Every structure is written in C-alpha cells, then in structure tokens.
XYZ file of C-alpha atoms in Angstrom:
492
model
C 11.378 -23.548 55.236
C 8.140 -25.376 55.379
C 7.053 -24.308 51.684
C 10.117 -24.733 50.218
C 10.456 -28.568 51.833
C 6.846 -28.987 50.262
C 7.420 -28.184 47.087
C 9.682 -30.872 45.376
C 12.909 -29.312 44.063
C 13.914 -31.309 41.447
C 10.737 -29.855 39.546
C 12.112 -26.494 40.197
C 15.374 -27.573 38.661
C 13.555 -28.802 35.730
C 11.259 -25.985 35.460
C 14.440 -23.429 35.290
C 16.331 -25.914 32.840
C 13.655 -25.250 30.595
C 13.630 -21.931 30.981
C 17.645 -21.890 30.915
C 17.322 -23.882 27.723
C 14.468 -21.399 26.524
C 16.467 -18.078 26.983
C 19.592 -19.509 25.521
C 17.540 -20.271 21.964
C 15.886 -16.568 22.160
C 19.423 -15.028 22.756
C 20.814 -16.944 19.649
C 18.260 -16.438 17.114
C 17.279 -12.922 17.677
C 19.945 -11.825 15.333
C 18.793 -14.085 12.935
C 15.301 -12.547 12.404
C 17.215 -8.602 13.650
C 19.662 -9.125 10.862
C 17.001 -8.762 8.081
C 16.169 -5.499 9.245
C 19.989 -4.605 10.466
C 21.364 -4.931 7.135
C 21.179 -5.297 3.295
C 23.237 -6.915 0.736
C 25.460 -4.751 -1.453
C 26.703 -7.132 -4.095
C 30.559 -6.077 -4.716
C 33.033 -6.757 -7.950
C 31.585 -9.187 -11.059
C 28.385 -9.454 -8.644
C 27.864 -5.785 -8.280
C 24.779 -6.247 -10.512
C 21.065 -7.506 -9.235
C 20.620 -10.760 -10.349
C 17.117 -11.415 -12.079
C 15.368 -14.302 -10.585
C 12.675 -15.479 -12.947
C 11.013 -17.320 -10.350
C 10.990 -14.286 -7.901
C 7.420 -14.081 -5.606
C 5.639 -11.133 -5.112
C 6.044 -8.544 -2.576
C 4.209 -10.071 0.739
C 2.224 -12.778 -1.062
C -0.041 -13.109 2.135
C -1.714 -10.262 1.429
C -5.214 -10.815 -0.386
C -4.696 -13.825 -0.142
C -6.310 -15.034 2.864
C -3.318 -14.915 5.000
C -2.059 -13.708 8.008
C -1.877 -9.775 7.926
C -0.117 -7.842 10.764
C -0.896 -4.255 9.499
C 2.147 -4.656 7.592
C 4.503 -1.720 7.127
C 7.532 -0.676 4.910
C 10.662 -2.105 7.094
C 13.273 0.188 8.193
C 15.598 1.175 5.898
C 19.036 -1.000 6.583
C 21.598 0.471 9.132
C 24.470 -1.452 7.407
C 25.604 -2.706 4.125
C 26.569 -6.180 4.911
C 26.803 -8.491 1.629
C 25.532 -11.844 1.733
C 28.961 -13.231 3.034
C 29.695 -11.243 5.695
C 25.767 -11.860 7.238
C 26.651 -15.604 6.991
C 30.209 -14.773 8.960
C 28.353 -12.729 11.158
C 26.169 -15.402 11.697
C 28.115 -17.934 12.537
C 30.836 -16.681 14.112
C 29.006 -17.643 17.483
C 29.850 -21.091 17.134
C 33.563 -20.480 16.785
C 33.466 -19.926 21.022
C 30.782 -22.593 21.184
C 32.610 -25.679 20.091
C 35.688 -24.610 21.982
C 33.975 -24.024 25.397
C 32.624 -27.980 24.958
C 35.295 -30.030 26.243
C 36.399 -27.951 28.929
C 32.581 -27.183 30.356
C 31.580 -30.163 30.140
C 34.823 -31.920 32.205
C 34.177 -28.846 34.792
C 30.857 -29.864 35.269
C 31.136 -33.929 35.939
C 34.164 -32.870 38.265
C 32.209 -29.820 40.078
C 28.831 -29.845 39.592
C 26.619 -27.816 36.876
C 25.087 -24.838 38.929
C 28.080 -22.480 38.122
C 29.180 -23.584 35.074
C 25.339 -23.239 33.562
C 24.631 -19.699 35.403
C 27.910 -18.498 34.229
C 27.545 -19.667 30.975
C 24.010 -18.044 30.347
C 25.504 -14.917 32.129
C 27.778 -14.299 29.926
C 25.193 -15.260 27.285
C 22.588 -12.311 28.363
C 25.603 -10.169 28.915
C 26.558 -10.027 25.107
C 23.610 -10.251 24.115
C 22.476 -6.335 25.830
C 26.224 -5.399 24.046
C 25.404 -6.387 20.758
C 23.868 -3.149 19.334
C 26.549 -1.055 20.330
C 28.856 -3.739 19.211
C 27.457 -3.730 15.661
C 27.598 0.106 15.409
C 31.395 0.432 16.443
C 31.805 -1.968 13.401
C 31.329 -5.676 11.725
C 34.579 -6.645 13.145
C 33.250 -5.974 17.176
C 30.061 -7.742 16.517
C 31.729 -10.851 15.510
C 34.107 -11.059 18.243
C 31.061 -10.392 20.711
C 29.341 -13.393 19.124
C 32.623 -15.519 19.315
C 32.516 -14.493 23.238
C 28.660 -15.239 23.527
C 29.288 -18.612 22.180
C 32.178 -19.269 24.282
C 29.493 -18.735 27.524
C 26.935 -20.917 26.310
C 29.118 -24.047 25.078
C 29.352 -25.029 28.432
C 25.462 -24.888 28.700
C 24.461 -28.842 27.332
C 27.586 -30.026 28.765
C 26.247 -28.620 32.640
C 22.794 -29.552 31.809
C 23.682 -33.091 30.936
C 25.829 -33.464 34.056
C 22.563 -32.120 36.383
C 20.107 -34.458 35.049
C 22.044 -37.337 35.548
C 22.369 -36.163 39.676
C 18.649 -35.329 39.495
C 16.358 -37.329 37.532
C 15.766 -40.866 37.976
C 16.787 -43.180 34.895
C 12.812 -44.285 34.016
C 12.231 -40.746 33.888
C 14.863 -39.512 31.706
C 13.083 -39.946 28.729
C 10.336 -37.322 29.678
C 12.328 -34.835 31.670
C 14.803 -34.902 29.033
C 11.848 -34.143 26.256
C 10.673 -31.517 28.783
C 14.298 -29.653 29.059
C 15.552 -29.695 25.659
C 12.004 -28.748 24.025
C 13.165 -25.173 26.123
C 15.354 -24.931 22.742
C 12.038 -25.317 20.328
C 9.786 -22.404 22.696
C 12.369 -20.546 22.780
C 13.304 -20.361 18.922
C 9.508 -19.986 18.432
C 9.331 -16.806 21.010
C 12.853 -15.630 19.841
C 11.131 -15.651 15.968
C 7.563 -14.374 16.914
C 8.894 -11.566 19.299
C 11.543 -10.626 17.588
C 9.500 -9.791 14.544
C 6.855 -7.996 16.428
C 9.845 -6.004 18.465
C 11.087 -5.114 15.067
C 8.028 -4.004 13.445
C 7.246 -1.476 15.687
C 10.547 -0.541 17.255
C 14.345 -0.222 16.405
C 16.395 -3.277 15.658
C 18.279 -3.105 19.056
C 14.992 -3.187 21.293
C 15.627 -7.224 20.301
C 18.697 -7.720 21.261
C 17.671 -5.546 25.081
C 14.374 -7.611 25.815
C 16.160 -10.715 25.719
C 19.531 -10.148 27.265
C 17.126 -8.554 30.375
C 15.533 -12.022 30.469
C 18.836 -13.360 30.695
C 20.104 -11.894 33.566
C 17.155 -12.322 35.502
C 17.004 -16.306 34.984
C 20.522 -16.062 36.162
C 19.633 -14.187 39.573
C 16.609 -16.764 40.063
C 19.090 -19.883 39.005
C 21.548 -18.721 41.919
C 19.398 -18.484 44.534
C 17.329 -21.503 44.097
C 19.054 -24.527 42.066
C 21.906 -26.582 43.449
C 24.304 -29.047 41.264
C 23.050 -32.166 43.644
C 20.187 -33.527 45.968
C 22.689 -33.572 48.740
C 23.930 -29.746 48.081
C 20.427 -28.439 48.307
C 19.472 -26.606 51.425
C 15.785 -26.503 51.112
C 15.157 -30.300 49.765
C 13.125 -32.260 52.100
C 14.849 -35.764 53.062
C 11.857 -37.449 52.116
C 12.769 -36.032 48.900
C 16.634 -36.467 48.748
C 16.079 -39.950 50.360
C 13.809 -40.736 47.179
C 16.282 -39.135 44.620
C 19.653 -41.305 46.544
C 17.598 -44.534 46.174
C 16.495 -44.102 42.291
C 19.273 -42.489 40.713
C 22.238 -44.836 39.843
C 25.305 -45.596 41.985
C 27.711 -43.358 40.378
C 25.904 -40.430 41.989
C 26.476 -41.095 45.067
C 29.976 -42.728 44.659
C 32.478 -41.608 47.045
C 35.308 -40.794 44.981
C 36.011 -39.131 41.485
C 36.743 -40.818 38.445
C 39.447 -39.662 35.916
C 38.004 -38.972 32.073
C 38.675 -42.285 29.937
C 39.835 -40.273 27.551
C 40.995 -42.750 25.463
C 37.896 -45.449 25.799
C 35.812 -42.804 24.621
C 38.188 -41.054 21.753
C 38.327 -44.525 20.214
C 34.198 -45.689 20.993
C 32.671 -46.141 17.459
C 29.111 -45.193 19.252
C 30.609 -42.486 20.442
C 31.444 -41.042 17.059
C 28.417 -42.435 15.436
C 26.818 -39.929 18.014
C 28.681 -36.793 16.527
C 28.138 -37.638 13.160
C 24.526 -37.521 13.376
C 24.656 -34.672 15.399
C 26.724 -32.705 12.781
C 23.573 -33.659 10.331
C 20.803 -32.924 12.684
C 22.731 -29.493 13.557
C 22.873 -28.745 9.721
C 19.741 -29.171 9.157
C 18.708 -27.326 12.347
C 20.645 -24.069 12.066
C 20.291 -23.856 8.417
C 16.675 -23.447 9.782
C 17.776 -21.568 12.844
C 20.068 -18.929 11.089
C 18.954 -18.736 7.861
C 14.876 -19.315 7.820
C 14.405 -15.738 8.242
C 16.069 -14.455 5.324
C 14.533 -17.123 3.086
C 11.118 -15.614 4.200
C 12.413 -12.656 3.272
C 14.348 -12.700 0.341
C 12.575 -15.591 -1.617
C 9.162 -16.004 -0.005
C 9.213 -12.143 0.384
C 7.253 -12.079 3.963
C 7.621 -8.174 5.269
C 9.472 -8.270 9.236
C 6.374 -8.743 11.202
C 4.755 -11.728 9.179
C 8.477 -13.226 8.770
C 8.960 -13.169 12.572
C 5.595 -15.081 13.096
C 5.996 -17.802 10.521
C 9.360 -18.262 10.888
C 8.326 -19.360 14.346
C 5.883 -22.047 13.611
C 7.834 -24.755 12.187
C 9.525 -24.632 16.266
C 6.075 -24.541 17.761
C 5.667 -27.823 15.761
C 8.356 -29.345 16.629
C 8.161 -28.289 20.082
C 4.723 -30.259 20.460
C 5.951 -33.456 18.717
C 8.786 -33.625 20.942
C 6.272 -33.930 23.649
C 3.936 -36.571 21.862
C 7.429 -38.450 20.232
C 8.602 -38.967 23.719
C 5.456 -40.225 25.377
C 5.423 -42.826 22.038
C 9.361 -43.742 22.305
C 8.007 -44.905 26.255
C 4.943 -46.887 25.862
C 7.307 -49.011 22.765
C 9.667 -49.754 25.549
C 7.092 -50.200 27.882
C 5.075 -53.110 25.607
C 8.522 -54.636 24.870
C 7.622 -53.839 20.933
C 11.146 -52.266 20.364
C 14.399 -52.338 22.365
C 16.409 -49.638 23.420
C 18.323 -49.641 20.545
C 15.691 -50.290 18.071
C 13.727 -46.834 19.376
C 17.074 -44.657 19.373
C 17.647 -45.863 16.023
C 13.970 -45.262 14.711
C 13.124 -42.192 15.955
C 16.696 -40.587 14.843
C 15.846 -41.879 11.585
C 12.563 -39.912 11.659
C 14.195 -37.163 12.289
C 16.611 -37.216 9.755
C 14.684 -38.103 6.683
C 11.126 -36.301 7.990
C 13.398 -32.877 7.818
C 14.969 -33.485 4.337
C 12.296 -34.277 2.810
C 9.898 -31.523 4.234
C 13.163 -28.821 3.046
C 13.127 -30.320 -0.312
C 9.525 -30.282 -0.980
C 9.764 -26.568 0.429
C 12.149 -26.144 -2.258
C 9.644 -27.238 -4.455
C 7.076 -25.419 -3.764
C 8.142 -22.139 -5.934
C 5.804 -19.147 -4.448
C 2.924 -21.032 -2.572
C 3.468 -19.968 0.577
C 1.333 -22.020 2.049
C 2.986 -25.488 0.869
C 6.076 -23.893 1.629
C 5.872 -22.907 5.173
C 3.224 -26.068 5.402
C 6.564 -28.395 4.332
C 9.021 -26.347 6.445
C 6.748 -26.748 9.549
C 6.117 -30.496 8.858
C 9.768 -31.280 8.180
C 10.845 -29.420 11.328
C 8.183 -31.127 13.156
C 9.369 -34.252 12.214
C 12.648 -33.421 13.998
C 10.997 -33.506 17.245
C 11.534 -38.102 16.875
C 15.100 -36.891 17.867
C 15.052 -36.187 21.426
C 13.874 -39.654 21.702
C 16.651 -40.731 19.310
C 20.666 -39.452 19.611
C 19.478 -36.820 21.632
C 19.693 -38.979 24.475
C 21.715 -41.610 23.344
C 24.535 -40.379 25.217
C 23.092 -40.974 28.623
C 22.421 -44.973 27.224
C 26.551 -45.300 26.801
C 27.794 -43.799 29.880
C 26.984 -43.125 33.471
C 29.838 -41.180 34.946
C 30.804 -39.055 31.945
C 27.946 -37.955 30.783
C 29.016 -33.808 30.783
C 32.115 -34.822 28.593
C 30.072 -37.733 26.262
C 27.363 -34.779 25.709
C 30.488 -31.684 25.526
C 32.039 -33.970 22.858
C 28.520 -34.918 20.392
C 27.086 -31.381 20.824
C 30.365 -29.591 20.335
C 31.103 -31.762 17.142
C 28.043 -31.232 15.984
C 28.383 -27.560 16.429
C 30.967 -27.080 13.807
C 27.682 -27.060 11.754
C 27.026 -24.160 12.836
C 30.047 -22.318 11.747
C 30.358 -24.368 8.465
C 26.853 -23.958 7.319
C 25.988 -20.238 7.126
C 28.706 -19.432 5.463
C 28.452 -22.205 2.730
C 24.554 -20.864 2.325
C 26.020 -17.149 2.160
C 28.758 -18.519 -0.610
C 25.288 -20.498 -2.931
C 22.939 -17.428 -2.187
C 24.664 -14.497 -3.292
C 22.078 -13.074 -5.231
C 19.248 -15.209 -3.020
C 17.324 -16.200 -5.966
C 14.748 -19.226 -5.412
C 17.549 -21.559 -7.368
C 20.184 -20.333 -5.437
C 18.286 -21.985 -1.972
C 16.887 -24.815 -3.590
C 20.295 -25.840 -4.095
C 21.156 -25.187 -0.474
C 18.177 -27.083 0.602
C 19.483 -30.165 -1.587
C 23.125 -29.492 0.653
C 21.451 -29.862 3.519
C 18.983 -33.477 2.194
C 22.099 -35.472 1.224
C 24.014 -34.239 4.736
C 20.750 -35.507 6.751
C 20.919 -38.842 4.863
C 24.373 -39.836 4.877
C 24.907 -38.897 8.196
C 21.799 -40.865 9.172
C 23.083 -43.891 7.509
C 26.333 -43.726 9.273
C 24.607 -43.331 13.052
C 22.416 -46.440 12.485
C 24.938 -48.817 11.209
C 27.124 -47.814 14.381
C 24.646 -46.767 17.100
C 24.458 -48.921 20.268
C 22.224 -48.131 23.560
C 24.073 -50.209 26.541
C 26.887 -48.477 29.282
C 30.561 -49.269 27.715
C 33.076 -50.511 29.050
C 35.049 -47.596 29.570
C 32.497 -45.654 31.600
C 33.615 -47.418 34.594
C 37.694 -48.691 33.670
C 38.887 -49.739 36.951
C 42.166 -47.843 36.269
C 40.135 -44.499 36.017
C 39.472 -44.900 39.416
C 40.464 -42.097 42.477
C 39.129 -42.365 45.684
C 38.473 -39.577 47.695
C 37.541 -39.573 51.305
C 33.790 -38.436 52.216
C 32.537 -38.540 55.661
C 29.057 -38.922 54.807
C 29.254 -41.406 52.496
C 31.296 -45.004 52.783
C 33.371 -45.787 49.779
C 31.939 -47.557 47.121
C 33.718 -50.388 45.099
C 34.338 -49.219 41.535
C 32.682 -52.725 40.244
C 29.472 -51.264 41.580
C 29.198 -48.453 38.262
C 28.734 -51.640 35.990
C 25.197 -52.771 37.445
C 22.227 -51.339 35.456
C-alpha cells in the first residue's frame, strides 16, 4: 500500500492509455503489411491480363544503391489468390463494426465509466486478432466477418478513452497528456510496420497476427488490475492525490447526479459537424496510409517484405515525434497570448491537412526515387502530427459532460473513411501501376482540402450551450458528495 500511494496513479493511467492506444494500432495494421505476403492478385474477366506499366521501378531499388539492406530474401510464395478488390474489402471490412460500436461505447462510458468498456473493447481486439489466421484459411468470407467483430471491440476504444481523461487529467494539462495518449496510435503503427515485416521475413505470415494478439491480452490483464474509471474509484490513490485531481478537474466530475445526452443540441451543433468532416479527411488521408502504404511499397516502389515493413514505418515515427514537439508549440502560443484557442485549433488542423496532401502528391511525383518518395511520404505524415493540437482535441473545447459521445460521434464519422477508402483505392489500382496510385493520391489531396476548408469556416473552441441544458438534468442521490446546482457546469 505504501508504494502504490507513492507512485501517482493518474501517470499509470496515462502510461497504459498509451500503451492501450499503442496495441490497438499494432493489432490493426498488421494485416496491412501480412496481407502482402498472405496474398496475390489474380486479375479476373477483361482484366485477366498483366497490365504493362511503363513507369514500373525495379525489383528492390535499395539495393546498390546505398540503401537500407536487410539480407533481403525471395518472399513467400502467396497462400491465397485475393484480387485487388477483395484485399481492399478485406481491408476494410474492420471499420464496418467500428463505426457502429461508436455511439453506443461512447454513451456507456460517460454513463459508467471507461475501465470496462476500454478493457473489453481491446479484449475482444487481441482476441480476433490470435483468430485471424485460422480465420483466413477456413475462407475470405470468415476473415472478414472476424475483422467486422474486431472492429466492433475497438469502436468503443476513443469513445472510453475520451470519457477517462476528462475524470483524470486536469484541463491545463490536456493538451500534453492528450499528445502523450493518442501518439500510442503513431508507435504503435510504426512497431506494427517494422515488426511485422521483420516477423514476416523470417517466419510464416500468421506469427504476426500471434505476437500481437499475445500483447493484447496481456495489457488487458495489467489494465484490470491496476486502472480505475475515476480518482474516487481507485483503491490505491493517495488522498493527497485524489484531493489534487477533485480540486483541478472541472465541476462536472464530481457532480452528483447524471445528465441525459442532448441529443438534439449536439445533432444540430454546426461545430459539432465541422468536427466530423475534418475527421472524415484526416481519416482518409490516414488509413489510405495506414491500409494501403504497404502495398504501394510493394507493388510500385517494389520494396521486398522486410525493407517494406521498415519504411513503411517511418513516416509514423515522424509523425509520432512532431506530435510531441506540435503540442509543446500549440502551448507556449496560448501561453504568450499570440493565438487564441480557436486560432491554434484552426492552425494546426490546417497543417495537418495541407502538410499531408501535399507530401502524398509530391510522393506521387516522385516516379522511382525512392528516396524523395518515402522522404515526401514521411514529411507529409509528419506534418499530420499539428492535428492532435488541432480537431483532435477540439471536442473536449465544446463540451464538458459529453465528451465520450462528442468524441464516439467525430471518430465514428470519420471512420466511414475507413471502409470507403480501401475499397475505392482497390477499384483505381487494379493493375497497381504508378498512374493508377498517383491518381489515388490526387483522391485523397482534394478530400484533405475541402474538408479542411469546411472545418475552419465552422470550427469554434468555447463549451456550448447544450453541454449543460438545464432540462438534461437528473439528479441522483450520493452520500459522499452534496448535490451540485446544474448552473455550476457553465463556469470555465
């Protein structure tokens, strides 16, 4: 008891967000980099024939070339004959459970706290993730319903992370824990790339898909026994510590009684919305990266499994450093008073946006210097990072009380991406010649700039007045706590 009251829990909490945040990113993309060596294309009907690409690269350009060599190897011949289409399906058939699980994790975890709804959700995460190789051998048709089960356990993830930080981390800190957390997402897609490729190079495809679910499930065992949904829930705090965390964090967290989802306040909030069209944009541009980097290395840039796996990785190392930097940046302009609120949330989205379409374009560009290429991808990705000081947080600027149901809306929107944009990329790549993804990488430019355009004319960074509608008031009785007057949720 005396160690755990020394050591300050709401670091622990952070520390196993992180790595909550990090295992859910390595679960996700190992397909993504396994899937190169799982299957091959098998163009069918008036495509049956190989396409010639007069601007194809040669076979791992790296080589002799001064670049990074891994002892590289033949890879594995493919275990399936999945066209271009069904890879894309395959691919994003995840997000078909991870926009629905949104709404209903995220109201689960403002009403009931976010330790069980985030350790289930990653459960069942790890779960499908150690069934996916038998999954995909039993047929296409298994793997894709496994996927659409995966992402129905880690929808409720953001949502139940959203909900803990605002019981846990004070509001002039939320900038820097948030970074912290949600830069999980960028390690992990970098480890998730890096390993992956290694795994694959000197093992079977479904060593992947083992080493990571493993992971899974042991986070979950460690989340159980040592992270609670609130200061006042946690056993082994210190009340130096909860006293500390009752006095910073904002009224509504200790409010005795329960307040009903505005549904309709937030349905028709124009920020609101603003907030999921930008996310739809950042999450094209994103899992375009996410899903579909991989095979670009492979089938235009012509990297062999091992070398694929490592720079696939680095544009998310990148990013996952300026995420870091961007946030300490976005604080010292509120800090000097040289930008509002709004003015940084609108900036540093902005960054975000047009930093990633142009890097993809000028990858586009770039023809066979891999260098440029993967220099341009990296910087463009990087450039991303401005966002988790941008709409990333936004949310938590427009709401106090509902911010598991603000965050289940944005993110879930946004995840439609995820289902729409693989399969549009399998539809202009069926042959995967260098034209064919330049004009994918031109998609995914105008999507990052329009929806840009539309967040910033409609963006706003103050509480609304619906987060704390008198009428969405129920009081509850609480013995420890006296009741507190609903007019209380409106001071900053």
């Amino acid at each position: 008891m005396g160690l755990a009251a020394w050591v300050q829990q709401r670091y622990v909490l952070y520390l196993m967000l992180f790595l909550a945040v990090l295992n859910m990113y390595t679960m996700r993309v190992c397909l993504s980099v396994a899937i190169v060596q799982m299957a091959h294309a098998e163009p069918s009907g008036d495509n049956a024939t190989e396409a010639v690409d007069p601007e194809r690269c040669p076979e791992n350009p790296q080589q002799g070339d001064g670049g990074p060599s891994l002892t590289p190897q033949p890879d594995a011949a493919a275990e399936f004959a999945w066209d271009s289409v069904l890879q894309g399906f395959i691919l994003s058939s995840f997000y078909y459970g991870y926009v629905v699980s949104h709404l209903p994790g995220g109201v689960f975890a403002d009403r009931f706290g976010g330790k069980h709804a985030l350790g289930l959700g990653l459960l069942i995460t790890s779960l499908t993730t150690l069934l996916s190789p038998p999954a995909a051998r039993l047929g296409a048709g298994w793997l894709i319903t496994l996927r659409v089960f995966m992402g129905l356990g880690e929808g409720v993830t953001f949502p139940a992370i959203s909900a803990l930080l605002s019981q846990w981390v004070p509001p002039k800190q939320r900038s820097r824990v948030g970074a912290f957390v949600y830069a999980g997402g960028q390690l992990g897609t970098v480890l998730g790339n890096a390993i992956s490729g290694l795994l694959l190079h000197n093992f079977d495809w479904p060593i992947t898909f083992y080493f990571f679910g493993l992971l899974g499930v042991i986070w979950y065992v460690l989340w159980v026994a040592l992270c609670f949904s609130t200061p006042n829930q946690h056993p082994f705090i210190s009340a130096k510590e909860r006293e500390y965390l009752n006095e910073h964090i904002m009224p509504a967290s200790k409010q005795a009684f329960q307040v009903r989802t505005p549904w309709r306040g937030i349905l028709t909030s124009l920020p609101v919305w603003g907030l999921v069209v930008i996310q739809v944009g950042h999450d094209w541009g994103f899992f375009t990266m996410l899903t579909d980097l991989p095979k670009y290395m492979r089938s235009v840039l012509r990297f062999d499994i091992a070398t694929n796996g490592v720079l696939s990785s680095l544009p998310y190392l990148t990013m996952w450093v300026m995420s870091l930097g961007m946030s300490a940046i976005a604080d010292w302009l509120l800090v000097r008073n040289i930008l509002t609120l709004l003015q940084v949330r609108r900036v540093f989205t902005s960054i975000a946006s047009l930093v990633c379409a142009a890097g993809m374009i000028g990858a586009s560009c770039a023809g066979c210097n891999w260098r440029l290429a993967v220099g341009l991808l990296t910087a463009g990705l990087g450039g991303m990072a401005a966002a988790f000081s941008g709409m990333r947080v936004n949310a938590l600027d427009l709401t106090r009380n509902h911010a598991g149901t603000v965050m289940a809306l944005v993110n879930g929107g946004g995840a439609v991406s995820g289902i729409v944009s693989p399969m549009i990329i399998g539809l202009l790549t069926p042959h995967e010649t260098m034209a064919e993804w330049r004009l994918t990488f031109w998609v995914v430019f105008v999507v990052l700039v329009v929806t840009n355009f539309i967040y910033v004319a409609v963006a706003r960074a103050e509480i609304q007045p619906w987060d704390a509608a008198e009428d969405a008031v129920e009081e509850v009785a609480d013995e420890k706590t006296p009741p507190v007057r609903p007019a209380r949720l409106r001071s900053p």
